[in-house]
Backbone as a ProteinNet text record, in pm:
[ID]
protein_1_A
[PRIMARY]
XXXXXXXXXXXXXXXXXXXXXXXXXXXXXXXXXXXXXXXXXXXXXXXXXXXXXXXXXXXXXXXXXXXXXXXXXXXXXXXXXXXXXXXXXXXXXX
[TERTIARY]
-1484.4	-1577.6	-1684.9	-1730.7	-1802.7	-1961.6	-2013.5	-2153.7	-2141.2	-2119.9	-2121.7	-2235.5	-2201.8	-2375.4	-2403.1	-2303.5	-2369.7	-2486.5	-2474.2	-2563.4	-2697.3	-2731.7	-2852.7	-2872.6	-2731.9	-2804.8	-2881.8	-2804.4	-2831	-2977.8	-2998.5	-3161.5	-3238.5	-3222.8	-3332.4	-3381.3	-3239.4	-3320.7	-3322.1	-3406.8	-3426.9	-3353.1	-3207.6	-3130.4	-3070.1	-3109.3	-3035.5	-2932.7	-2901	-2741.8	-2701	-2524.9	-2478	-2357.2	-2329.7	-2264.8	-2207.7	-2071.9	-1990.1	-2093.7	-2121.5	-2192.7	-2111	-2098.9	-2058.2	-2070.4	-2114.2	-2121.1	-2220.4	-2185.7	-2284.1	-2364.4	-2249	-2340	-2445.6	-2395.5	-2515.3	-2605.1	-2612.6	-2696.4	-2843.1	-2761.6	-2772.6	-2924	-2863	-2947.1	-3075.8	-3014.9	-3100.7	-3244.8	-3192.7	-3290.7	-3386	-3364.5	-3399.7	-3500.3	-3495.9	-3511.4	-3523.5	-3375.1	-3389.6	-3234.5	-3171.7	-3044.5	-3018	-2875.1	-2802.4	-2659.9	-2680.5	-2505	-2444.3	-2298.7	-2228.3	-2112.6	-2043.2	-1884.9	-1799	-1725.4	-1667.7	-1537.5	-1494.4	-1387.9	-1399	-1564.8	-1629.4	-1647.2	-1541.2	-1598.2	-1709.2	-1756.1	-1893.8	-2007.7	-1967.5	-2125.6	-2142.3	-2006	-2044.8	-2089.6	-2040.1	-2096.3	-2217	-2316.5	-2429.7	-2557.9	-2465.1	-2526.9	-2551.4	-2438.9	-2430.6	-2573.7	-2565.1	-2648.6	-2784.6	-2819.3	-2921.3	-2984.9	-2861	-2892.8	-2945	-2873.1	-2909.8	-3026.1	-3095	-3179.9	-3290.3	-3306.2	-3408.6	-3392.1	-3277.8	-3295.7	-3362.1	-3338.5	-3408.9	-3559.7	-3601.2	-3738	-3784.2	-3679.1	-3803	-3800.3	-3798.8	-3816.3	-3660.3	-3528.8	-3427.4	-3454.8	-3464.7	-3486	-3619.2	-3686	-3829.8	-3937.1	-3829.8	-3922.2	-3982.1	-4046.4	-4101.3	-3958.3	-3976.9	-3863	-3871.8	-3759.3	-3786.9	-3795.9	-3899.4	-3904	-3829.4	-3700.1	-3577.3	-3526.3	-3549.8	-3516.1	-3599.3	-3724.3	-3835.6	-3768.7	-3724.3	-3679.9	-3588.9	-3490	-3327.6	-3391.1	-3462.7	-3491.1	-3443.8	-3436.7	-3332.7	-3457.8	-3586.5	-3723	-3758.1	-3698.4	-3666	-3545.1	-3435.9	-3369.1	-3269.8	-3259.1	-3177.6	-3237.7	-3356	-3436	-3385.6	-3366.4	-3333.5	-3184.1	-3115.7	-2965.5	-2985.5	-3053.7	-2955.4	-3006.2	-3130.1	-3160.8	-3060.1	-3013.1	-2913.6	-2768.6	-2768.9	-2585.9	-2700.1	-2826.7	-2826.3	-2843.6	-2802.4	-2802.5	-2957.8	-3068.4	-3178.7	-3204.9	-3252	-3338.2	-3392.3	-3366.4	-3450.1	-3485.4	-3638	-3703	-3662.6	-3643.8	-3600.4	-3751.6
1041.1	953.1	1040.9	955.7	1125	1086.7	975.9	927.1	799.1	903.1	831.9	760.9	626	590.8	645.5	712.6	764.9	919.8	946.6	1078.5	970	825.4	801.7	721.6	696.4	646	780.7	865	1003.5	1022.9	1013	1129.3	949.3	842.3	765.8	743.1	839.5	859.2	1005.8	1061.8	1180.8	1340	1289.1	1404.3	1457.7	1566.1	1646.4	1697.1	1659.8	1658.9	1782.7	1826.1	1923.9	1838.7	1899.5	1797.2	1917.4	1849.4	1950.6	1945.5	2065.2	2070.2	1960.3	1847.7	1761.4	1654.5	1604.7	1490.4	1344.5	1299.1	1186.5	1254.5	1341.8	1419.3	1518.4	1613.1	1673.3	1614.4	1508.2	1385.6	1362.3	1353.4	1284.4	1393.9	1528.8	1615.6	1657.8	1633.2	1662.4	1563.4	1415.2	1327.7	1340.3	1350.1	1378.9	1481.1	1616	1711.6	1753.3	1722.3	1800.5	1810.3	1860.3	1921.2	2008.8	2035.1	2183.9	2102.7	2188.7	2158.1	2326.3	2284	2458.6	2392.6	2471.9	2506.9	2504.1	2371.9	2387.9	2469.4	2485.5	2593.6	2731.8	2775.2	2892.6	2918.7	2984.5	3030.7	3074.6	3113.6	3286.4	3181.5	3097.1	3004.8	2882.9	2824	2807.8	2831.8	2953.5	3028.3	3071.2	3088.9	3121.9	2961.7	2859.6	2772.2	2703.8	2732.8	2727.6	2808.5	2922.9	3024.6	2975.2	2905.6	2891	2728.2	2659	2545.7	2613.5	2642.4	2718.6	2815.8	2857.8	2928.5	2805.4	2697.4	2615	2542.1	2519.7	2427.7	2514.6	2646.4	2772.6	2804.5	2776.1	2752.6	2637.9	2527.9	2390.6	2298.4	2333.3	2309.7	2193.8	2163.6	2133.9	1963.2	1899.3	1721.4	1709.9	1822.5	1798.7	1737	1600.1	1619	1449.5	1424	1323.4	1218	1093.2	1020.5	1033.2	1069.9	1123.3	974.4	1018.4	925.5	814.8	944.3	835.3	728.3	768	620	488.9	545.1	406.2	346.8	426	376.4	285.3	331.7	203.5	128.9	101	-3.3	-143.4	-190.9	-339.6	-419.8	-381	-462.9	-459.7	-309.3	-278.2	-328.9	-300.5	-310.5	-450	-506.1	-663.4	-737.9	-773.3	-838.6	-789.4	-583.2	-568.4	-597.3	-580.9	-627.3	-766.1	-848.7	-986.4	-1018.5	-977.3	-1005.6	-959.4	-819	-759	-862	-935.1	-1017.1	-1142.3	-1207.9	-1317.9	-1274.9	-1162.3	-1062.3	-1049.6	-1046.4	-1019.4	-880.3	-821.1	-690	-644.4	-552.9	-538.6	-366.2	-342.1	-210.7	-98.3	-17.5	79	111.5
3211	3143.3	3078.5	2945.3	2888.4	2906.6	2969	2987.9	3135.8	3226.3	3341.1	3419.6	3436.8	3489.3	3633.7	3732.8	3789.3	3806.5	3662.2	3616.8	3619.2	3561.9	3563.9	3696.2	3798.5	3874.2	4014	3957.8	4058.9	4042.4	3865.3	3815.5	3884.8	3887.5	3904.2	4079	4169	4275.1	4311.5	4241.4	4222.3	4263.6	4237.8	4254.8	4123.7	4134.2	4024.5	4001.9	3841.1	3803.2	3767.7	3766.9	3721.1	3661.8	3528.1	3421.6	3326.3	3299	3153.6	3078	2947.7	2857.5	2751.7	2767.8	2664.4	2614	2549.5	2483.1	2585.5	2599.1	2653.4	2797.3	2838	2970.7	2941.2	2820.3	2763.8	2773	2669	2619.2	2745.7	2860.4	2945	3010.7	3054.9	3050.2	2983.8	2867.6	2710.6	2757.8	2753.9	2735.7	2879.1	2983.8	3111.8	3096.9	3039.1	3116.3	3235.9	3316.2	3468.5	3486.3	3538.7	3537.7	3534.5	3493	3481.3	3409.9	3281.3	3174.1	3235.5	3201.6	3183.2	3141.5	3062.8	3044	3128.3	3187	3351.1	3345.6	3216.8	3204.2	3233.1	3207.7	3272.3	3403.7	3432.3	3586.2	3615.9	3532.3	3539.3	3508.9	3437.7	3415.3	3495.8	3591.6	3665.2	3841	3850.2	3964.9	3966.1	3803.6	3758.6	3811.4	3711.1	3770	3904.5	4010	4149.9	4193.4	4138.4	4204.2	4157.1	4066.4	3998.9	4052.3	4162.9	4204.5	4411.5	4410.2	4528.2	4528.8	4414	4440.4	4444	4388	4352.4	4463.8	4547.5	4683.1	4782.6	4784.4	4864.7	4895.6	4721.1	4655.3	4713.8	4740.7	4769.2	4656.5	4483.5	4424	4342.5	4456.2	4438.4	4401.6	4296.8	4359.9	4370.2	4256.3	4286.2	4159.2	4102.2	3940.4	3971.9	3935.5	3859.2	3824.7	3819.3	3760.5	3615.4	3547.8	3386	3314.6	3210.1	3107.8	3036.5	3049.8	2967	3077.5	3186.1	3304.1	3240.5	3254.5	3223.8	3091.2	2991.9	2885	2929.6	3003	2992.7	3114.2	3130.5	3271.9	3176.6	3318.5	3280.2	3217.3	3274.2	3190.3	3055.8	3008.7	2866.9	2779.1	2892.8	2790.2	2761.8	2892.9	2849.5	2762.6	2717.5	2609.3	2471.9	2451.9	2338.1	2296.4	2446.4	2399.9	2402.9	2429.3	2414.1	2293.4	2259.6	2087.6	2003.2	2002.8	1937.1	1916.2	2044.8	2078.6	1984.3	1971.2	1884.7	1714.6	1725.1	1562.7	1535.1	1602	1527.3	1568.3	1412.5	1402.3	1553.3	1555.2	1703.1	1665.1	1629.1	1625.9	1768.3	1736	1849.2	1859.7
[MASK]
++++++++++++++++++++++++++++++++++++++++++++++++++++++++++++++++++++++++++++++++++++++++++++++

């Protein structure tokens, strides 16, 4: 699946994701800022990123952010109002 909702249901209770560098999972990262993307075909980048998740659980600092922005964005308080306007065809400003 290339935008899995369990990547936002992971970041909205504050665990951090590790995700193919691709497409909706990128995305997913991108909009967040908190994660880790790599090349899962890369061995070397992902043993880098292993090492780079293990050093930050070591640190303390593993699962340690703020709930990101883009959560508050898709909250169901946001966003079922803009989809169901969208399903009665009206304009709906992003």
């Amino acid at each position: 699946e290339n935008a899995p909702l369990v990547l936002l249901e992971a970041l909205s209770l504050g665990t951090n994701i590790l995700v193919n560098d691709r497409g909706g999972m990128r995305e997913t990262v991108e909009d967040a800022g908190v994660g880790w993307r790599v090349n899962m075909l890369d061995s070397s980048a992902v043993e880098q990123a292993l090492r780079s998740i293990e050093a930050a659980r070591q640190a303390g600092t593993l699962n340690s952010f703020k709930r990101p922005k883009m959560l508050e964005q898709r909250s169901a308080e946001r966003w079922v109002p803009h989809l169901l306007a969208h399903y009665r065809g009206e304009h709906v400003p992003d």
